[in-house]
Tab-separated table of C-alpha atoms in Angstrom:
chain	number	residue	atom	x	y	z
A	1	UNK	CA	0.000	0.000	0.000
A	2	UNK	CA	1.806	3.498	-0.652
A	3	UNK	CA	2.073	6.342	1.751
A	4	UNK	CA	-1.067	8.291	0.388
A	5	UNK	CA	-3.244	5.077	0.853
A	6	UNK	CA	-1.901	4.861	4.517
A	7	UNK	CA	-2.355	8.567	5.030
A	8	UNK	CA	-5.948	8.656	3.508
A	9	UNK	CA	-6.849	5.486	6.012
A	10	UNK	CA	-5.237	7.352	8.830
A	11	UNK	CA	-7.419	10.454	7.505
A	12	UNK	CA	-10.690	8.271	7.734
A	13	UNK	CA	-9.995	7.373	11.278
A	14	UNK	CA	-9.528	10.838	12.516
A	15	UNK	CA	-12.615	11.971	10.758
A	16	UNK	CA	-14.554	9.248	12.401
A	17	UNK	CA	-12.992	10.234	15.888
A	18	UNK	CA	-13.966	14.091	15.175
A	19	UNK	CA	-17.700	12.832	13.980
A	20	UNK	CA	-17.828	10.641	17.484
A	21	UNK	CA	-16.506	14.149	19.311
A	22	UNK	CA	-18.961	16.401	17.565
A	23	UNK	CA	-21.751	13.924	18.705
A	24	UNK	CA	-20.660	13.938	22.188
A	25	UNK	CA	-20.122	17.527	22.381
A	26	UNK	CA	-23.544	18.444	20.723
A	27	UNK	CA	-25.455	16.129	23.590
A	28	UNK	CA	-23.278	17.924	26.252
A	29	UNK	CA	-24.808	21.793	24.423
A	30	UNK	CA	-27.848	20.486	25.104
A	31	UNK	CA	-27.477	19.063	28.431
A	32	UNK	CA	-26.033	22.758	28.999
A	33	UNK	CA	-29.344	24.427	27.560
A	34	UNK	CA	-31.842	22.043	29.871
A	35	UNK	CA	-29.765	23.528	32.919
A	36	UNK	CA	-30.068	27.074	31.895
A	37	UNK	CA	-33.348	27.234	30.736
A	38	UNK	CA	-34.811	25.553	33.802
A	39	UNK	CA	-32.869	27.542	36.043
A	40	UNK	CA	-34.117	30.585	34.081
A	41	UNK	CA	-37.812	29.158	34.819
A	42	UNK	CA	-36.920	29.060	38.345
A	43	UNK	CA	-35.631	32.498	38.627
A	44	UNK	CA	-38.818	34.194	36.614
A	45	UNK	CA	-40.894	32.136	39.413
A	46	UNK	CA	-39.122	33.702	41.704
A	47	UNK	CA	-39.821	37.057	40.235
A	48	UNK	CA	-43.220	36.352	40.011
A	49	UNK	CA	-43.410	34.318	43.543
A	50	UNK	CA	-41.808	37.973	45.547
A	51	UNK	CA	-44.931	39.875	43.858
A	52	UNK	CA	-47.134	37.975	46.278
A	53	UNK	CA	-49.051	39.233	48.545
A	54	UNK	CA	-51.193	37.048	50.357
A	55	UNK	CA	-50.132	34.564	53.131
A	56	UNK	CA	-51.103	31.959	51.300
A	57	UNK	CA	-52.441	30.497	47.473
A	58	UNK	CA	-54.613	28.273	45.165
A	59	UNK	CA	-52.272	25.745	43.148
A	60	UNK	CA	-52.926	22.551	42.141
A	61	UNK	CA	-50.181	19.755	42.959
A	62	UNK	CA	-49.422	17.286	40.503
A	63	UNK	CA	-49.806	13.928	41.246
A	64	UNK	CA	-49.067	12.416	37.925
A	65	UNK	CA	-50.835	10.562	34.884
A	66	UNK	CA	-52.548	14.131	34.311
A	67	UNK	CA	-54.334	13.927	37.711
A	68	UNK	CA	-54.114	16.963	40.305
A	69	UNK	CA	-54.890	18.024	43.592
A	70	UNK	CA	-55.822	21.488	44.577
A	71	UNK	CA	-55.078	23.201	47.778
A	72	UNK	CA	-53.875	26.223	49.874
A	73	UNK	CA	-50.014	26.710	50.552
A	74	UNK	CA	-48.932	29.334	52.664
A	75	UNK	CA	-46.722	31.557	51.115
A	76	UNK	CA	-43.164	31.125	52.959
A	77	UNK	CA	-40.367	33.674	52.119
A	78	UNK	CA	-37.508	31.434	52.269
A	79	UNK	CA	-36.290	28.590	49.871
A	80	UNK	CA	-34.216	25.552	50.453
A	81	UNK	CA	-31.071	25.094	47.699
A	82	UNK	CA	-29.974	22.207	47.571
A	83	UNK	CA	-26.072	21.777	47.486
A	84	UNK	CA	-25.102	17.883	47.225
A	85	UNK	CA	-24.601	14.742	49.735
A	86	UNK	CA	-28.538	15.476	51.172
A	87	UNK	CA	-27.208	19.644	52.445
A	88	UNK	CA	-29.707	22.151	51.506
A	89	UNK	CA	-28.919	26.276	52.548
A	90	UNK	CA	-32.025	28.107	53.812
A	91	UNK	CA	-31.962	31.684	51.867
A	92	UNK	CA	-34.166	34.671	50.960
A	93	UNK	CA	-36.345	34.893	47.929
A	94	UNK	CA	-33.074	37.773	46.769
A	95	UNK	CA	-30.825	35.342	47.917
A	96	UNK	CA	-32.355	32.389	45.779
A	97	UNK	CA	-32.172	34.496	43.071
A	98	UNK	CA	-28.777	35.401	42.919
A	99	UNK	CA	-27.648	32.068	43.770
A	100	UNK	CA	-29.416	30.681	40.322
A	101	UNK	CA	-28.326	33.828	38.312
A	102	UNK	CA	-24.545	32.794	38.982
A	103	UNK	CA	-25.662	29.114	38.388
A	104	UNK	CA	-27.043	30.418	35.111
A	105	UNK	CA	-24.088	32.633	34.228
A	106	UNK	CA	-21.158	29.558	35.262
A	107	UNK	CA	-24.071	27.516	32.508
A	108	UNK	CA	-23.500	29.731	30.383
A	109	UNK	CA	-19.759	30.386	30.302
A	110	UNK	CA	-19.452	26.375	30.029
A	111	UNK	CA	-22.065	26.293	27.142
A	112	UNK	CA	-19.454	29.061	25.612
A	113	UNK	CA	-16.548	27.046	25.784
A	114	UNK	CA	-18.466	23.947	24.370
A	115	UNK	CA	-19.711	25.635	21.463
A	116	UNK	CA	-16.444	27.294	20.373
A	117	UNK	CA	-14.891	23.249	20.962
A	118	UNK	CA	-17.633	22.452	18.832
A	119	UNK	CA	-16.837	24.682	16.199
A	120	UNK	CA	-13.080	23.595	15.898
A	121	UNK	CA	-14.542	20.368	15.764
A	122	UNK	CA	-16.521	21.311	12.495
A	123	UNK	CA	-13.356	23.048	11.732
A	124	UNK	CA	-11.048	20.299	12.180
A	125	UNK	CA	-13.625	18.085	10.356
A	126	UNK	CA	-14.215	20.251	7.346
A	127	UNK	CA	-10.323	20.342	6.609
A	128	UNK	CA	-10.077	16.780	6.815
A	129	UNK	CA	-12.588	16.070	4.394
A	130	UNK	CA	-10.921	18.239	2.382
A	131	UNK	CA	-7.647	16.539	2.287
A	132	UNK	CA	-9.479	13.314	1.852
A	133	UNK	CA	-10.968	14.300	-1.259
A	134	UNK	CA	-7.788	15.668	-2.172
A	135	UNK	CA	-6.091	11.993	-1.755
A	136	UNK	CA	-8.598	10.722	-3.295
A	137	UNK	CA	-8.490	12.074	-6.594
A	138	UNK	CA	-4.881	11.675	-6.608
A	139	UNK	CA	-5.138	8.307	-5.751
A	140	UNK	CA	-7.783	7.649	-9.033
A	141	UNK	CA	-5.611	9.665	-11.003
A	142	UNK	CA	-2.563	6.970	-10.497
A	143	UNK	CA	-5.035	4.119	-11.693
């Protein structure tokens, strides 16, 4: 086999690595985007949760297959984070809030950095190809 045969099989490999990589980083972008947005939900209940008033509300509790229960909960002002190994912090509606916007900002920063690795993935990928075709033809033009 010559050299270009062995570097055009050596090409294929990497490419399939790269593909394998792009997969892997594309499910970690949207692992990345279920965080933030459902942190985001959390802090515009929040928002909405310091507007009230009242000591207590109407909500109805899910209790699954589509079934719910309705009843009064009083209205507490403090909120339980959790923080690993069964440890939750007791803090302030404010408190909450800030807590999840610098959750949502470290998301974000990470989501950042995996979308600029998946880029020079593409990248890396796209210039591959490119030498594979390259080969390729040069490798039907010697037969």
């Amino acid at each position: 086999m010559s050299t270009i045969e062995d570097r055009l099989y050596q090409l294929i490999s990497e490419q399939k690595l790269i593909s394998q990589a792009i997969e892997a980083v594309y499910g970690e972008i949207l692992l990345l985007q279920r965080a933030i947005d459902e942190r985001k939900a959390a802090i515009s209940f929040l928002t909405a949760y310091e507007k009230i008033r009242n000591d207590s509300v109407d909500t109805l509790i899910p209790i699954g297959g589509g079934l719910y229960v309705k009843t009064n909960l009083p209205i507490k002002r403090e909120f339980y984070i959790h923080i690993g190994a069964n440890i939750y912090l007791i803090k302030s509606v404010e408190e909450a809030r800030e807590h999840l916007e610098k959750m949502v900002s470290d998301l974000e920063r990470a989501l950042n950095e995996r979308n600029k690795a998946l880029t020079d993935l593409k990248n890396k990928y796209e210039e591959i190809s490119a030498e594979i075709s390259e080969l390729y033809i040069r490798i039907q033009g010697k037969r």
